[in-house]
C-alpha positions as semicolon CSV with decimal commas, in nm:
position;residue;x (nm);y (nm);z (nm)
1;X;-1,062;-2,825;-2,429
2;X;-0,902;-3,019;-2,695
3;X;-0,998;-3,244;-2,999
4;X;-0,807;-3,564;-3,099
5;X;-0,683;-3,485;-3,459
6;X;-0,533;-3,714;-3,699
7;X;-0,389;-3,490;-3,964
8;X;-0,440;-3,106;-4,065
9;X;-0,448;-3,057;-4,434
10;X;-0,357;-2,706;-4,501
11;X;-0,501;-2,509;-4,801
12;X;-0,687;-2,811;-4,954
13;X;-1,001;-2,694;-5,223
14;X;-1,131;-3,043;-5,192
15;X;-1,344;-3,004;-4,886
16;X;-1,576;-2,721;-4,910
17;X;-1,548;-2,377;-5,119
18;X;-1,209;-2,225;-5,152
19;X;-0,897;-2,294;-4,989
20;X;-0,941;-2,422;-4,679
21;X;-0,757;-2,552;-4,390
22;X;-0,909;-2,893;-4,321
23;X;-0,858;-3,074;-3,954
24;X;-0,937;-3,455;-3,973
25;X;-1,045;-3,577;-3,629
26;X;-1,010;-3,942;-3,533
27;X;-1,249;-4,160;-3,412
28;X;-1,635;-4,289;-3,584
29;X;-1,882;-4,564;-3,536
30;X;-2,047;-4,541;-3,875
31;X;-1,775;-4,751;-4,048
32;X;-1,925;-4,724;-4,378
33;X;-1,817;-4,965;-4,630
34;X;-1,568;-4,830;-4,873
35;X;-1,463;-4,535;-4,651
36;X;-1,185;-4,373;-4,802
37;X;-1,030;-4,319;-4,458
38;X;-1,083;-4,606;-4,219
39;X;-0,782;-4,560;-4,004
40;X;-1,006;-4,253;-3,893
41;X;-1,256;-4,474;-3,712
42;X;-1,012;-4,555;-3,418
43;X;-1,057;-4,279;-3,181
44;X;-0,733;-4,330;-3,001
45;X;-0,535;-4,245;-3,308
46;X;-0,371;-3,909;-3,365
47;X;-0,285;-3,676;-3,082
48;X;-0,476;-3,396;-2,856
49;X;-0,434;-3,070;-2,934
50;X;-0,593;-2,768;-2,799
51;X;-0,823;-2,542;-2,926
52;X;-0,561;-2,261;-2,870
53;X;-0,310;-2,487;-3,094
54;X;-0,563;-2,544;-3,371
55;X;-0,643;-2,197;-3,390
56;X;-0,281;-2,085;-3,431
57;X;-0,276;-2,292;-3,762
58;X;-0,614;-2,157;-3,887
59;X;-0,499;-1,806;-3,807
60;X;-0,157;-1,875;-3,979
61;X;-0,299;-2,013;-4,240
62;X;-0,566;-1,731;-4,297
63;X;-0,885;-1,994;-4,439
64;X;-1,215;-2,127;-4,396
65;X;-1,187;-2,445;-4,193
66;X;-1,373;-2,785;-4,261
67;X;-1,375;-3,048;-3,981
68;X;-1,407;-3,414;-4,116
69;X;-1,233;-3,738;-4,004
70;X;-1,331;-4,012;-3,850
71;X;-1,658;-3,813;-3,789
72;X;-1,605;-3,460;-3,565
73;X;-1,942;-3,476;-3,399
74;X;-1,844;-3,797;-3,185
75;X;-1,629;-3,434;-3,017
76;X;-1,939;-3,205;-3,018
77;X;-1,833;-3,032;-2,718
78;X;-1,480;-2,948;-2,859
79;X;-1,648;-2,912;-3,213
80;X;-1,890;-2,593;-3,074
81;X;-1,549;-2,450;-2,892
82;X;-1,358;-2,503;-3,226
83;X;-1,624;-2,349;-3,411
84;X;-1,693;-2,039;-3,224
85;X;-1,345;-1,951;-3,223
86;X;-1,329;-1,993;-3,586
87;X;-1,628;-1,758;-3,634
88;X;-1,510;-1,526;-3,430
89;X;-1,208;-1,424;-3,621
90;X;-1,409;-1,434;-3,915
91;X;-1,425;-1,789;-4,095
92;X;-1,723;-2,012;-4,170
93;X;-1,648;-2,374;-4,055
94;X;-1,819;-2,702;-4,259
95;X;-1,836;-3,009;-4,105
96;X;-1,852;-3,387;-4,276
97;X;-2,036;-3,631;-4,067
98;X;-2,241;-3,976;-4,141
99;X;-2,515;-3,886;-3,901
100;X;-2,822;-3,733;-4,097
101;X;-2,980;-3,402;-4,058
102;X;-3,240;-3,553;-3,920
103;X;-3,040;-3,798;-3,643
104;X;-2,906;-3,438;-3,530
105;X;-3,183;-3,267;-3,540
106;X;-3,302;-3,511;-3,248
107;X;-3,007;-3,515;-3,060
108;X;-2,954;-3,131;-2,848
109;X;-2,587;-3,236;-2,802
110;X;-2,505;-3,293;-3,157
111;X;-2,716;-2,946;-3,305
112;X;-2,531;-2,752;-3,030
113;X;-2,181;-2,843;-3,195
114;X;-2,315;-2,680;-3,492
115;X;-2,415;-2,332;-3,344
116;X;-2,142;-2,176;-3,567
117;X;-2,118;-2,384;-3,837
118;X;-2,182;-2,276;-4,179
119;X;-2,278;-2,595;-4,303
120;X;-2,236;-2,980;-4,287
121;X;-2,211;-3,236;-4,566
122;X;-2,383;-3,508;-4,411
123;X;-2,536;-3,874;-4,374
124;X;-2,328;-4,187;-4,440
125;X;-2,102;-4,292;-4,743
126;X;-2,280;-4,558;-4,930
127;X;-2,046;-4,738;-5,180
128;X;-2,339;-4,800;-5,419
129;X;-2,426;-4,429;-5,460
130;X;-2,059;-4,355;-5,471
131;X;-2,078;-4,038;-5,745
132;X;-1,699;-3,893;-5,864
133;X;-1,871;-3,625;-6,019
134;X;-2,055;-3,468;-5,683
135;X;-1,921;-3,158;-5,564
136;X;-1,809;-3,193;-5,210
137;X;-1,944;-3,554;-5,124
138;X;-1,892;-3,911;-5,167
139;X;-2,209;-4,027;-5,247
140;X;-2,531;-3,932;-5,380
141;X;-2,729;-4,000;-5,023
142;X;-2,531;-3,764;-4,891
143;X;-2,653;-3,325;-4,873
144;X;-2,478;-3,014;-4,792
145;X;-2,716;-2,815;-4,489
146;X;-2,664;-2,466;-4,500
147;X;-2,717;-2,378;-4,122
């Protein structure tokens, strides 16, 4: 199984609690006006890589992992691998996505990426409610699930 990454940001603090080793996937349909990473919407971008490759980083690097991108449930299947792996050694994985609690909470493939999640920081940016200040998220629409 693998998951089409762009870039893999290695002990970053700004995506979740703590140092954390941060894999941006590629590829999302929300598009949301004044995304701070729009070359992330193209979901050829980037390259494959395994789920045994990605898990030699988080290992070497020894941190919680956070999944954003583009938006990582457009991969659930690869996201639930990803994440169960994770867990399994012992980290909690967050994931950032612009669908809302609710959308996934109606949508069987989406909740069972997040079996071993620890959280998400979801619903869509919205340039409007765009908030400096807010600890973890771009705007003030968006909320951080606990699962």
């Amino acid at each position: 199984m693998t998951l089409r990454v762009l870039d893999i940001m290695r002990g970053t603090t700004v995506d979740g609690p703590g140092f954390r080793t941060s894999i941006y996937v590629a590829g999302c349909r929300h598009r949301c006006p004044g995304c701070h990473n729009p070359h992330s919407w193209d979901f050829e971008a980037g390259q494959e890589m395994s789920i045994d490759e990605l898990m030699e980083i988080v290992a070497e690097e020894d941190f919680d992992v956070t999944l954003s991108g583009g938006d990582p449930l457009y991969q659930p299947e690869a996201v639930a691998g990803l994440a169960a792996r994770v867990r399994s050694i012992g980290h909690s994985v967050w994931v950032y996505t612009g669908f809302t609690w609710e959308q996934i909470q109606q949508t069987p493939r989406l909740m069972g990426a997040l079996k071993d999640v620890e959280a998400i920081v979801e619903g869509p940016f919205v340039e409007s409610l765009k908030d400096p200040d807010l600890l973890f998220r771009g705007s003030s629409n968006q909320r951080i699930i606990y699962l």
